[in-house]
């Protein structure tokens, strides 16, 4: 049985494909069969379709122009989310962008190039295929280039994380420290790349492991034997009430499981029940102590 994240990914692919010029009667039959195969398929598709149409309507109203995009036109827009918000937006070229909490991107669609500047945060890009117009995501001095694929880019301070879940992308760095690795890397599905002052480091995961790193789009955070310090940092990306670590011992505890990112209290309760952790609840923050 497919996981919830896998179903949502497949639904978004069907939706993006249906909105493209390549859609045909055979695709229509295949989509109908997929929707009939499971109620979970139909629910995921309808929910994404509603968000898709609403985003298109708001963009058209805000710009005062039709939502369709012609390659001869240059189109620029800013997409942003607040803390604790996740939003999916379909660009005029058919690309689906899912913004994580507290994220901001600038999009420029031109005749020969589609450019996105990831100013902060994280975004998943399901790129509409267009061999004549590469899709480039830039953050600091790094560039991620794709033609038609699905990947995420996360920008945190001076570091960048790229996760590829479908297709291939090229990661380039313009400036790296002395003695660092080569500034160009080709990434394929399942690759997770970390780019920083020391160059590019690549990990190879199974497809389901890579998808799990992006479960935030469905409201969940998935941890697999992760240090509590890293789990806390993930929760703090989405919540105004911050978790703090009082000592190194508690920071090194290993945790695993799936948790709703908006349920900080539930996560803390689990830590208190199953780990040597004491929580000190203060105004606007929760301090975790070892015990």
XYZ file of N, CA and C in Angstrom:
873
model
N 0.843 -1.200 0.000
C 0.000 0.000 0.000
C 0.875 1.245 0.000
N 0.531 2.215 -0.808
C 1.305 3.443 -0.900
C 1.115 4.287 0.348
N 2.169 5.008 0.741
C 2.063 5.907 1.878
C 1.299 7.158 1.476
N 0.902 7.931 2.473
C 0.178 9.170 2.213
C 1.000 10.121 1.361
N 2.295 10.233 1.657
C 3.136 11.149 0.888
C 3.289 10.688 -0.554
N 3.385 9.368 -0.759
C 3.498 8.847 -2.120
C 2.236 9.140 -2.926
N 1.070 8.978 -2.283
C -0.196 9.247 -2.962
C -0.298 10.725 -3.328
N 0.096 11.608 -2.420
C 0.022 13.037 -2.704
C 0.993 13.439 -3.815
N 2.157 12.816 -3.825
C 3.106 13.096 -4.899
C 2.554 12.661 -6.247
N 1.942 11.472 -6.275
C 1.369 10.976 -7.520
C 0.202 11.853 -7.971
N -0.615 12.297 -7.006
C -1.735 13.182 -7.345
C -1.242 14.495 -7.932
N -0.173 15.043 -7.363
C 0.359 16.311 -7.891
C 0.927 16.120 -9.295
N 1.530 14.940 -9.555
C 2.037 14.679 -10.904
C 0.896 14.604 -11.925
N -0.199 13.926 -11.533
C -1.356 13.850 -12.433
C -1.916 15.240 -12.712
N -1.996 16.059 -11.661
C -2.571 17.391 -11.812
C -1.704 18.255 -12.718
N -0.393 18.225 -12.506
C 0.507 19.018 -13.343
C 0.446 18.554 -14.789
N 0.378 17.234 -14.998
C 0.329 16.692 -16.353
C -0.971 17.088 -17.047
N -2.077 17.076 -16.298
C -3.368 17.402 -16.902
C -3.427 18.847 -17.361
N -2.690 19.721 -16.683
C -2.706 21.135 -17.043
C -1.723 21.464 -18.169
N -0.946 20.484 -18.602
C 0.038 20.744 -19.649
C -0.569 20.545 -21.037
N 0.158 21.008 -22.043
C -0.304 20.876 -23.420
C -0.248 19.444 -23.923
N 0.520 18.593 -23.238
C 0.696 17.214 -23.702
C -0.450 16.293 -23.285
N -1.407 16.796 -22.520
C -2.515 15.960 -22.036
C -3.339 15.438 -23.209
N -3.729 14.151 -23.160
C -4.466 13.532 -24.267
C -5.518 12.574 -23.732
N -6.396 12.034 -24.576
C -7.462 11.132 -24.117
C -6.959 9.892 -23.391
N -5.803 9.388 -23.788
C -5.244 8.223 -23.095
C -4.904 8.574 -21.654
N -4.306 9.768 -21.463
C -4.016 10.230 -20.106
C -5.296 10.351 -19.286
N -6.375 10.814 -19.928
C -7.648 10.974 -19.231
C -8.153 9.634 -18.693
N -8.025 8.598 -19.491
C -8.458 7.258 -19.061
C -7.576 6.750 -17.922
N -6.280 6.959 -18.063
C -5.358 6.494 -17.014
C -5.612 7.216 -15.693
N -5.900 8.510 -15.764
C -6.205 9.257 -14.545
C -7.487 8.730 -13.906
N -8.507 8.484 -14.719
C -9.766 7.962 -14.184
C -9.550 6.622 -13.485
N -8.740 5.769 -14.067
C -8.451 4.477 -13.447
C -7.716 4.642 -12.126
N -6.779 5.583 -12.092
C -6.034 5.827 -10.852
C -6.952 6.360 -9.752
N -7.851 7.271 -10.119
C -8.790 7.826 -9.138
C -9.740 6.753 -8.620
N -10.175 5.843 -9.495
C -11.110 4.799 -9.085
C -10.454 3.717 -8.243
N -9.127 3.655 -8.273
C -8.429 2.572 -7.575
C -8.469 2.717 -6.064
N -8.655 3.942 -5.568
C -8.615 4.152 -4.118
C -9.288 5.467 -3.766
N -10.017 5.466 -2.660
C -10.627 6.710 -2.184
C -9.542 7.695 -1.746
N -8.395 7.151 -1.275
C -7.289 8.029 -0.875
C -6.739 8.777 -2.081
N -6.709 8.095 -3.253
C -6.267 8.756 -4.485
C -7.182 9.939 -4.804
N -8.499 9.672 -4.746
C -9.465 10.708 -5.119
C -9.421 11.894 -4.164
N -9.306 11.624 -2.852
C -9.261 12.703 -1.862
C -8.023 13.571 -2.075
N -6.862 12.926 -2.286
C -5.628 13.682 -2.480
C -5.702 14.538 -3.740
N -6.235 13.964 -4.807
C -6.318 14.704 -6.066
C -7.259 15.901 -5.953
N -8.433 15.694 -5.356
C -9.404 16.782 -5.238
C -8.880 17.902 -4.351
N -8.163 17.526 -3.283
C -7.632 18.551 -2.386
C -6.576 19.395 -3.095
N -5.679 18.745 -3.829
C -4.657 19.488 -4.559
C -5.248 20.305 -5.698
N -6.281 19.756 -6.337
C -6.932 20.486 -7.421
C -7.567 21.770 -6.914
N -8.182 21.699 -5.745
C -8.795 22.900 -5.164
C -7.739 23.957 -4.854
N -6.611 23.508 -4.262
C -5.533 24.455 -3.953
C -4.946 25.052 -5.227
N -4.829 24.228 -6.254
C -4.300 24.656 -7.563
C -5.160 25.770 -8.161
N -6.470 25.533 -8.212
C -7.376 26.509 -8.812
C -7.456 27.791 -7.987
N -7.420 27.644 -6.661
C -7.488 28.829 -5.805
C -6.231 29.686 -5.978
N -5.057 29.027 -6.055
C -3.818 29.776 -6.242
C -3.826 30.522 -7.567
N -4.301 29.854 -8.619
C -4.367 30.507 -9.929
C -5.308 31.701 -9.905
N -6.446 31.550 -9.222
C -7.415 32.654 -9.129
C -6.811 33.848 -8.392
N -6.109 33.596 -7.287
C -5.535 34.690 -6.516
C -4.431 35.396 -7.284
N -3.619 34.619 -8.014
C -2.574 35.265 -8.802
C -3.159 36.145 -9.896
N -4.219 35.655 -10.536
C -4.840 36.438 -11.605
C -5.463 37.712 -11.064
N -6.106 37.609 -9.911
C -6.710 38.792 -9.312
C -5.642 39.798 -8.892
N -4.559 39.278 -8.300
C -3.509 40.170 -7.818
C -2.798 40.893 -8.945
N -2.618 40.219 -10.047
C -1.890 40.834 -11.160
C -2.794 41.624 -12.084
N -4.075 41.330 -12.052
C -5.005 42.012 -12.934
C -4.874 41.581 -14.369
N -4.321 40.362 -14.600
C -4.127 39.855 -15.950
C -4.548 38.405 -15.977
N -4.797 37.826 -17.148
C -5.143 36.422 -17.240
C -4.029 35.550 -16.695
N -4.415 34.332 -16.205
C -3.426 33.468 -15.581
C -2.567 32.731 -16.588
N -2.944 32.631 -17.859
C -2.133 31.927 -18.844
C -0.854 32.674 -19.143
N 0.214 31.916 -19.463
C 1.513 32.531 -19.715
C 1.995 32.184 -21.104
N 2.443 33.184 -21.850
C 3.017 32.971 -23.161
C 4.533 33.075 -23.052
N 5.284 32.194 -23.721
C 6.739 32.217 -23.606
C 7.359 33.559 -23.963
N 6.718 34.338 -24.818
C 7.303 35.616 -25.217
C 7.234 36.641 -24.094
N 6.409 36.381 -23.094
C 6.246 37.332 -22.009
C 7.195 36.996 -20.863
N 7.659 38.021 -20.151
C 8.408 37.822 -18.915
C 7.435 37.996 -17.755
N 7.429 37.054 -16.838
C 6.488 37.081 -15.715
C 7.278 36.962 -14.413
N 7.008 37.858 -13.466
C 7.714 37.860 -12.176
C 6.688 37.896 -11.048
N 6.946 37.078 -10.012
C 6.082 37.099 -8.836
C 6.853 36.666 -7.606
N 6.344 37.077 -6.437
C 6.907 36.718 -5.142
C 5.936 35.768 -4.453
N 6.445 34.643 -3.972
C 5.654 33.692 -3.201
C 6.248 33.607 -1.808
N 5.395 33.597 -0.786
C 5.900 33.577 0.585
C 4.904 32.905 1.513
N 5.431 32.310 2.580
C 4.603 31.736 3.641
C 5.073 32.279 4.978
N 4.154 32.319 5.943
C 4.491 32.700 7.297
C 4.897 31.490 8.119
N 5.269 31.733 9.360
C 5.651 30.649 10.257
C 4.461 29.723 10.470
N 4.682 28.429 10.284
C 3.618 27.453 10.474
C 2.687 27.302 9.288
N 3.029 27.899 8.155
C 2.206 27.781 6.946
C 2.931 26.954 5.886
N 2.172 26.114 5.192
C 2.661 25.373 4.033
C 1.682 25.637 2.899
N 2.197 26.018 1.739
C 1.311 26.393 0.639
C 1.835 25.869 -0.689
N 0.930 25.362 -1.523
C 1.269 24.908 -2.875
C 0.718 25.907 -3.883
N 1.558 26.286 -4.834
C 1.192 27.264 -5.852
C 1.637 26.741 -7.219
N 0.762 26.841 -8.191
C 1.101 26.441 -9.549
C 1.531 27.676 -10.343
N 2.735 27.633 -10.884
C 3.225 28.739 -11.690
C 2.550 28.733 -13.060
N 2.697 29.826 -13.784
C 2.029 29.958 -15.065
C 2.511 28.935 -16.089
N 3.727 28.378 -15.895
C 4.232 27.385 -16.839
C 3.797 25.971 -16.484
N 3.045 25.807 -15.379
C 2.581 24.497 -14.962
C 3.396 23.871 -13.855
N 4.498 24.486 -13.461
C 5.322 23.966 -12.373
C 4.599 24.141 -11.035
N 4.618 23.090 -10.222
C 3.994 23.137 -8.903
C 5.072 23.408 -7.855
N 4.890 24.481 -7.085
C 5.831 24.862 -6.035
C 5.137 24.724 -4.692
N 5.743 23.966 -3.776
C 5.212 23.825 -2.421
C 6.187 24.475 -1.461
N 5.747 25.560 -0.824
C 6.592 26.299 0.109
C 6.421 25.764 1.519
N 7.541 25.587 2.202
C 7.516 25.187 3.602
C 7.294 26.417 4.482
N 7.304 26.201 5.779
C 7.093 27.277 6.748
C 8.138 28.374 6.604
N 7.688 29.625 6.722
C 8.570 30.794 6.737
C 9.536 30.776 5.553
N 8.998 30.652 4.359
C 9.814 30.574 3.148
C 9.419 31.682 2.179
N 10.366 32.039 1.317
C 10.095 33.115 0.363
C 10.913 32.875 -0.906
N 10.245 32.965 -2.057
C 10.928 32.807 -3.344
C 10.491 33.914 -4.284
N 11.394 34.258 -5.203
C 11.079 35.167 -6.302
C 11.144 34.366 -7.590
N 10.101 34.435 -8.396
C 10.005 33.656 -9.624
C 10.028 34.599 -10.825
N 10.872 34.282 -11.792
C 10.928 35.035 -13.050
C 10.838 34.029 -14.197
N 9.764 34.107 -14.979
C 9.583 33.242 -16.141
C 9.886 34.052 -17.395
N 10.916 33.616 -18.115
C 11.337 34.322 -19.320
C 11.220 33.408 -20.533
N 11.517 33.971 -21.690
C 11.344 33.211 -22.925
C 12.282 32.013 -23.000
N 13.523 32.167 -22.535
C 14.513 31.101 -22.644
C 14.891 30.469 -21.316
N 14.370 30.985 -20.227
C 14.809 30.504 -18.922
C 13.727 30.735 -17.875
N 13.608 29.793 -16.951
C 12.724 29.949 -15.791
C 13.618 30.006 -14.554
N 13.559 31.117 -13.844
C 14.469 31.350 -12.726
C 13.696 31.526 -11.426
N 14.204 30.903 -10.367
C 13.640 31.061 -9.033
C 14.775 31.425 -8.080
N 14.576 32.471 -7.312
C 15.538 32.838 -6.270
C 14.936 32.422 -4.930
N 15.553 31.428 -4.302
C 15.107 30.993 -2.978
C 15.742 31.915 -1.946
N 14.956 32.849 -1.464
C 15.469 33.856 -0.534
C 15.662 33.264 0.852
N 14.709 32.453 1.287
C 14.857 31.767 2.575
C 13.912 30.570 2.612
N 14.201 29.655 3.528
C 13.301 28.530 3.763
C 13.534 27.366 2.823
N 12.438 26.681 2.492
C 12.513 25.454 1.704
C 11.321 25.376 0.761
N 11.539 24.803 -0.399
C 10.457 24.637 -1.363
C 10.682 23.366 -2.165
N 9.575 22.707 -2.512
C 9.601 21.556 -3.401
C 9.150 22.037 -4.779
N 9.873 21.633 -5.801
C 9.558 22.043 -7.165
C 9.238 20.808 -7.992
N 8.019 20.744 -8.520
C 7.662 19.718 -9.486
C 7.606 20.408 -10.835
N 8.692 20.294 -11.565
C 8.936 21.140 -12.728
C 8.203 20.626 -13.957
N 7.432 21.502 -14.580
C 6.785 21.180 -15.851
C 7.862 21.046 -16.921
N 7.824 19.963 -17.672
C 8.871 19.694 -18.659
C 8.840 20.729 -19.784
N 9.993 21.298 -20.060
C 10.154 22.238 -21.169
C 11.630 22.254 -21.529
N 12.003 21.471 -22.531
C 13.413 21.329 -22.891
C 14.019 22.631 -23.405
N 13.180 23.583 -23.840
C 13.683 24.857 -24.350
C 13.925 25.882 -23.256
N 13.367 25.637 -22.068
C 13.502 26.601 -20.976
C 13.893 25.864 -19.698
N 15.195 25.738 -19.424
C 15.623 25.106 -18.169
C 15.042 25.833 -16.958
N 14.913 25.101 -15.884
C 14.362 25.636 -14.635
C 15.520 25.719 -13.648
N 15.828 26.936 -13.174
C 16.996 27.159 -12.325
C 16.558 27.748 -10.989
N 17.002 27.110 -9.901
C 16.771 27.635 -8.554
C 18.113 28.110 -8.010
N 18.180 29.382 -7.602
C 19.412 29.958 -7.079
C 19.239 30.333 -5.617
N 20.284 30.064 -4.833
C 20.317 30.462 -3.423
C 21.766 30.756 -3.069
N 22.046 31.973 -2.642
C 23.422 32.407 -2.427
C 24.226 32.153 -3.703
N 25.332 31.396 -3.605
C 26.162 31.180 -4.788
C 25.934 29.814 -5.415
N 24.833 29.146 -5.065
C 24.533 27.825 -5.620
C 23.386 27.917 -6.613
N 23.439 27.047 -7.634
C 22.398 26.970 -8.643
C 22.018 25.513 -8.848
N 20.702 25.272 -8.875
C 20.183 23.933 -9.147
C 19.389 24.025 -10.440
N 19.780 23.246 -11.448
C 19.179 23.343 -12.772
C 18.481 22.040 -13.149
N 17.258 22.151 -13.675
C 16.488 20.993 -14.116
C 15.679 21.391 -15.337
N 15.252 20.389 -16.095
C 14.341 20.623 -17.219
C 12.943 20.140 -16.855
N 12.812 18.929 -16.388
C 11.525 18.402 -15.938
C 11.766 17.347 -14.897
N 11.519 17.637 -13.635
C 11.851 16.727 -12.551
C 11.175 17.200 -11.274
N 11.428 16.495 -10.185
C 10.886 16.922 -8.887
C 11.998 16.892 -7.857
N 12.177 18.023 -7.181
C 13.250 18.131 -6.204
C 12.900 19.224 -5.206
N 13.632 19.253 -4.106
C 13.444 20.315 -3.116
C 14.777 21.009 -2.876
N 14.686 22.272 -2.486
C 15.866 23.040 -2.119
C 15.585 23.715 -0.792
N 16.527 23.585 0.115
C 16.381 24.197 1.440
C 17.562 25.107 1.694
N 17.272 26.340 2.058
C 18.288 27.371 2.272
C 18.275 27.750 3.735
N 19.355 27.390 4.438
C 19.474 27.723 5.863
C 20.827 28.369 6.090
N 20.817 29.673 6.382
C 22.034 30.441 6.574
C 22.933 30.266 5.344
N 24.159 29.725 5.523
C 25.067 29.609 4.381
C 25.054 28.227 3.747
N 24.194 27.341 4.236
C 24.153 25.972 3.736
C 22.920 25.733 2.879
N 23.045 24.764 1.980
C 21.960 24.422 1.078
C 21.778 22.911 1.096
N 20.511 22.470 1.085
C 20.221 21.039 0.958
C 19.316 20.826 -0.235
N 19.677 19.871 -1.084
C 18.889 19.540 -2.266
C 18.500 18.075 -2.186
N 17.204 17.793 -2.344
C 16.699 16.425 -2.362
C 16.039 16.191 -3.708
N 16.463 15.155 -4.407
C 15.882 14.812 -5.708
C 15.036 13.559 -5.538
N 13.768 13.650 -5.885
C 12.874 12.500 -5.777
C 12.422 11.968 -7.127
N 12.749 12.699 -8.193
C 12.395 12.244 -9.539
C 13.261 12.980 -10.552
N 13.780 12.251 -11.544
C 14.578 12.880 -12.586
C 16.002 13.171 -12.134
N 16.617 14.153 -12.780
C 17.999 14.531 -12.487
C 18.125 16.056 -12.466
N 19.047 16.547 -11.653
C 19.340 17.981 -11.612
C 20.854 18.174 -11.550
N 21.270 19.377 -11.880
C 22.684 19.750 -11.789
C 22.851 20.804 -10.706
N 23.760 20.542 -9.773
C 24.040 21.474 -8.675
C 25.399 22.102 -8.916
N 25.425 23.442 -8.908
C 26.666 24.175 -9.146
C 26.902 25.166 -8.009
N 28.169 25.349 -7.665
C 28.577 26.379 -6.722
C 29.584 27.291 -7.395
N 29.403 28.592 -7.221
C 30.316 29.549 -7.833
C 31.554 29.783 -6.982
N 31.377 29.772 -5.656
C 32.497 30.057 -4.758
C 32.498 29.050 -3.622
N 33.638 28.366 -3.428
C 33.775 27.433 -2.313
C 35.132 27.631 -1.674
N 35.295 27.071 -0.483
C 36.539 27.240 0.252
C 37.699 26.475 -0.369
N 38.903 26.831 0.048
C 40.113 26.186 -0.466
C 40.104 24.705 -0.118
N 40.477 23.872 -1.091
C 40.549 22.438 -0.857
C 39.205 21.734 -0.885
N 38.125 22.430 -1.252
C 36.790 21.829 -1.270
C 36.611 20.963 -2.516
N 35.546 20.190 -2.523
C 35.277 19.300 -3.641
C 34.793 20.088 -4.852
N 34.681 19.384 -5.985
C 34.279 20.035 -7.232
C 32.938 20.733 -7.088
N 32.791 21.938 -7.689
C 31.586 22.741 -7.503
C 30.399 22.321 -8.350
N 30.518 21.264 -9.172
C 29.416 20.808 -10.000
C 29.110 19.357 -9.666
N 27.845 19.037 -9.437
C 27.432 17.669 -9.130
C 26.154 17.362 -9.885
N 26.056 16.156 -10.435
C 24.840 15.678 -11.074
C 24.109 14.781 -10.096
N 22.868 15.112 -9.810
C 22.088 14.401 -8.805
C 20.933 13.676 -9.470
N 20.643 12.466 -9.016
C 19.518 11.693 -9.533
C 18.579 11.351 -8.396
N 17.462 10.707 -8.725
C 16.425 10.402 -7.732
C 17.018 9.624 -6.559
N 16.712 10.071 -5.353
C 17.224 9.455 -4.136
C 18.455 10.133 -3.584
N 19.061 11.044 -4.348
C 20.244 11.766 -3.869
C 19.843 12.931 -2.976
N 20.598 13.100 -1.908
C 20.470 14.260 -1.030
C 21.832 14.924 -0.994
N 21.897 16.187 -1.405
C 23.167 16.906 -1.473
C 23.175 18.054 -0.474
N 24.325 18.240 0.166
C 24.536 19.341 1.100
C 25.658 20.204 0.550
N 25.378 21.462 0.322
C 26.355 22.374 -0.260
C 26.653 23.492 0.723
N 27.934 23.753 0.938
C 28.344 24.821 1.846
C 29.754 25.266 1.539
N 30.403 25.860 2.523
C 31.751 26.377 2.319
C 32.757 25.277 1.996
N 32.468 24.052 2.420
C 33.386 22.940 2.182
C 33.087 22.204 0.881
N 32.174 22.699 0.078
C 31.844 22.047 -1.173
C 30.541 21.274 -1.087
N 30.438 20.204 -1.868
C 29.203 19.429 -1.970
C 29.419 18.029 -1.406
N 28.501 17.613 -0.539
C 28.498 16.251 -0.012
C 27.187 15.598 -0.430
N 27.265 14.378 -0.966
C 26.088 13.704 -1.513
C 25.833 12.401 -0.769
N 24.577 12.185 -0.384
C 24.142 10.920 0.187
C 23.145 10.273 -0.763
N 23.183 8.945 -0.855
C 22.251 8.205 -1.701
C 21.275 7.445 -0.817
N 19.976 7.715 -0.977
C 18.928 7.084 -0.185
C 17.981 6.313 -1.087
N 17.201 5.412 -0.479
C 16.096 4.808 -1.212
C 15.044 5.893 -1.463
N 14.226 5.694 -2.483
C 13.225 6.701 -2.852
C 12.312 7.038 -1.681
N 11.879 6.003 -0.935
C 10.961 6.267 0.182
C 11.635 7.049 1.299
N 12.955 6.847 1.479
C 13.673 7.611 2.495
C 13.772 9.078 2.096
N 14.027 9.323 0.822
C 14.089 10.710 0.348
C 12.730 11.387 0.475
N 11.666 10.663 0.130
C 10.310 11.221 0.259
C 9.993 11.555 1.707
N 10.473 10.746 2.633
C 10.157 10.967 4.047
C 10.708 12.294 4.550
N 11.819 12.730 3.963
C 12.395 14.011 4.370
C 11.503 15.185 3.982
N 10.517 14.930 3.124
C 9.638 16.002 2.652
C 8.211 15.845 3.167
N 8.008 15.060 4.210
C 6.660 14.846 4.732
C 6.072 16.076 5.400
N 6.885 17.109 5.590
C 6.355 18.346 6.168
C 5.218 18.910 5.328
N 5.219 18.617 4.020
C 4.167 19.165 3.164
C 2.807 18.578 3.505
N 2.801 17.415 4.173
C 1.551 16.782 4.593
C 1.271 17.016 6.067
N 2.079 17.858 6.715
C 1.843 18.173 8.122
C 2.637 17.331 9.097
N 3.583 16.527 8.597
C 4.325 15.618 9.473
C 5.825 15.855 9.378
N 6.516 15.474 10.450
C 7.966 15.411 10.458
C 8.350 13.966 10.738
N 9.177 13.386 9.890
C 9.606 12.004 10.055
C 11.046 11.937 10.525
N 11.284 11.279 11.664
C 12.623 11.134 12.218
C 12.994 9.656 12.258
N 14.217 9.349 11.871
C 14.703 7.972 11.896
C 16.031 7.943 12.639
N 15.958 7.644 13.945
C 17.155 7.591 14.799
C 17.953 8.882 14.682
N 17.253 10.003 14.866
C 17.835 11.336 14.702
C 18.199 11.916 16.066
N 19.331 12.623 16.197
C 19.625 13.296 17.469
C 18.503 14.273 17.816
N 18.175 14.351 19.084
C 17.089 15.234 19.510
C 17.369 16.676 19.108
N 18.628 17.067 19.075
C 18.965 18.444 18.681
C 18.466 18.737 17.272
N 18.582 17.769 16.354
C 18.115 17.977 14.985
C 16.598 17.945 14.906
N 15.979 17.069 15.691
C 14.510 17.008 15.722
C 13.930 18.316 16.253
N 14.546 18.862 17.276
C 14.102 20.139 17.849
C 14.223 21.252 16.813
N 15.313 21.260 16.072
C 15.488 22.291 15.037
C 14.385 22.203 13.987
N 13.964 20.973 13.636
C 12.880 20.809 12.677
C 11.574 21.364 13.230
N 11.231 21.024 14.455
C 10.000 21.554 15.053
C 10.039 23.077 15.114
N 11.174 23.639 15.431
C 11.271 25.093 15.569
C 11.096 25.828 14.247
N 11.289 25.136 13.120
C 11.058 25.755 11.815
C 9.585 26.097 11.604
N 8.701 25.377 12.293
C 7.276 25.492 12.012
C 6.461 26.149 13.138
N 7.062 26.372 14.284
C 6.271 26.790 15.439
C 6.827 28.031 16.116
N 5.940 28.942 16.547
C 6.401 30.123 17.276
C 6.873 29.792 18.689
N 6.283 28.746 19.289
C 6.734 28.323 20.619
C 7.930 27.397 20.434
N 9.103 27.868 20.824
C 10.336 27.176 20.510
C 10.690 26.138 21.567
N 11.363 25.091 21.099
C 11.957 24.100 21.987
C 13.419 24.462 22.200
N 13.877 24.367 23.435
C 15.273 24.651 23.757
C 15.870 23.466 24.487
N 17.164 23.243 24.310
C 17.877 22.133 24.935
C 18.767 22.687 26.045
N 18.593 22.154 27.245
C 19.300 22.713 28.396
C 20.721 22.176 28.541
N 20.996 21.001 27.979
C 22.326 20.411 28.175
C 22.663 19.486 27.016
N 23.955 19.154 26.922
C 24.430 18.324 25.821
C 23.880 16.906 25.890
N 23.635 16.414 27.074
C 23.148 15.035 27.224
C 21.776 14.854 26.588
N 20.878 15.790 26.845
C 19.546 15.678 26.254
C 19.601 15.906 24.740
N 20.520 16.743 24.299
C 20.627 17.028 22.868
C 21.046 15.800 22.077
N 21.772 14.869 22.711
C 22.300 13.706 22.008
C 21.367 12.507 22.009
N 20.239 12.586 22.689
C 19.275 11.484 22.663
C 18.812 11.246 21.235
N 18.549 9.989 20.870
C 18.108 9.636 19.528
C 16.609 9.380 19.536
N 15.902 9.938 18.562
C 14.452 9.782 18.495
C 14.050 9.322 17.098
N 12.882 8.701 17.001
C 12.360 8.246 15.723
C 10.841 8.252 15.736
N 10.256 8.288 14.544
C 8.801 8.277 14.438
C 8.288 9.420 13.581
N 6.972 9.434 13.387
C 6.294 10.496 12.638
C 5.485 11.344 13.603
N 5.611 12.656 13.474
C 4.950 13.576 14.395
C 4.344 14.739 13.602
N 3.200 15.197 14.017
C 2.630 16.404 13.423
C 3.457 17.606 13.873
N 3.872 18.414 12.894
C 4.753 19.514 13.285
C 4.036 20.606 14.060
N 2.701 20.631 14.014
C 1.970 21.641 14.789
C 1.573 21.140 16.176
N 2.047 19.952 16.563
C 1.719 19.390 17.876
C 2.986 19.279 18.716
N 3.542 20.421 19.066
C 4.759 20.450 19.874
C 4.510 19.817 21.240
N 3.368 20.118 21.836
C 3.064 19.597 23.174
C 3.014 18.074 23.161
N 2.424 17.503 22.115
C 2.367 16.050 22.023
C 3.751 15.433 21.923
N 4.634 16.059 21.162
C 6.009 15.571 21.037
C 6.729 15.640 22.375
N 6.548 16.732 23.099
C 7.198 16.889 24.399
C 6.657 15.864 25.394
N 5.347 15.632 25.368
C 4.769 14.623 26.265
C 5.359 13.247 26.017
N 5.555 12.914 24.732
C 6.156 11.628 24.399
C 7.586 11.545 24.937
N 8.340 12.621 24.805
C 9.704 12.625 25.334
C 9.716 12.394 26.841
N 8.787 13.028 27.544
C 8.744 12.876 28.997
C 8.383 11.454 29.408
N 7.504 10.814 28.634
C 7.063 9.460 28.989
C 8.080 8.386 28.610
N 8.783 8.572 27.491
C 9.636 7.498 26.994
C 11.124 7.734 27.073
N 11.551 8.907 27.502
C 12.970 9.233 27.536
C 13.322 9.901 28.862
N 14.587 9.907 29.219
C 15.001 10.602 30.449
C 15.034 12.116 30.231
N 13.847 12.672 30.029
C 13.713 14.090 29.705
C 12.721 14.743 30.656
N 13.078 15.927 31.128
C 12.152 16.745 31.921
C 11.912 18.044 31.167
N 10.640 18.394 31.005
C 10.284 19.599 30.257
C 9.916 20.724 31.205
N 10.490 21.884 30.957
C 10.175 23.097 31.711
C 9.396 24.023 30.780
N 8.104 24.168 31.058
C 7.226 24.940 30.184
C 7.203 26.404 30.625
N 7.701 27.260 29.780
C 7.773 28.686 30.061
C 6.976 29.435 29.007
N 6.807 30.721 29.200
C 6.063 31.533 28.242
C 6.816 31.608 26.921
N 6.209 31.088 25.865
C 6.793 31.177 24.539
C 7.854 30.145 24.228
N 8.191 29.264 25.174
C 9.222 28.260 24.926
C 9.097 27.101 25.898
N 9.692 25.984 25.500
C 9.747 24.799 26.358
C 11.200 24.375 26.414
N 11.752 24.300 27.622
C 13.149 23.932 27.804
C 13.207 22.452 28.197
N 14.006 21.693 27.462
C 14.147 20.255 27.697
C 15.442 19.982 28.471
N 15.293 19.323 29.629
C 16.428 18.978 30.490
C 16.608 17.472 30.517
N 17.827 16.996 30.703
C 18.044 15.575 30.950
C 17.739 15.284 32.411
N 17.327 14.059 32.687
C 17.075 13.668 34.089
C 17.513 12.225 34.324
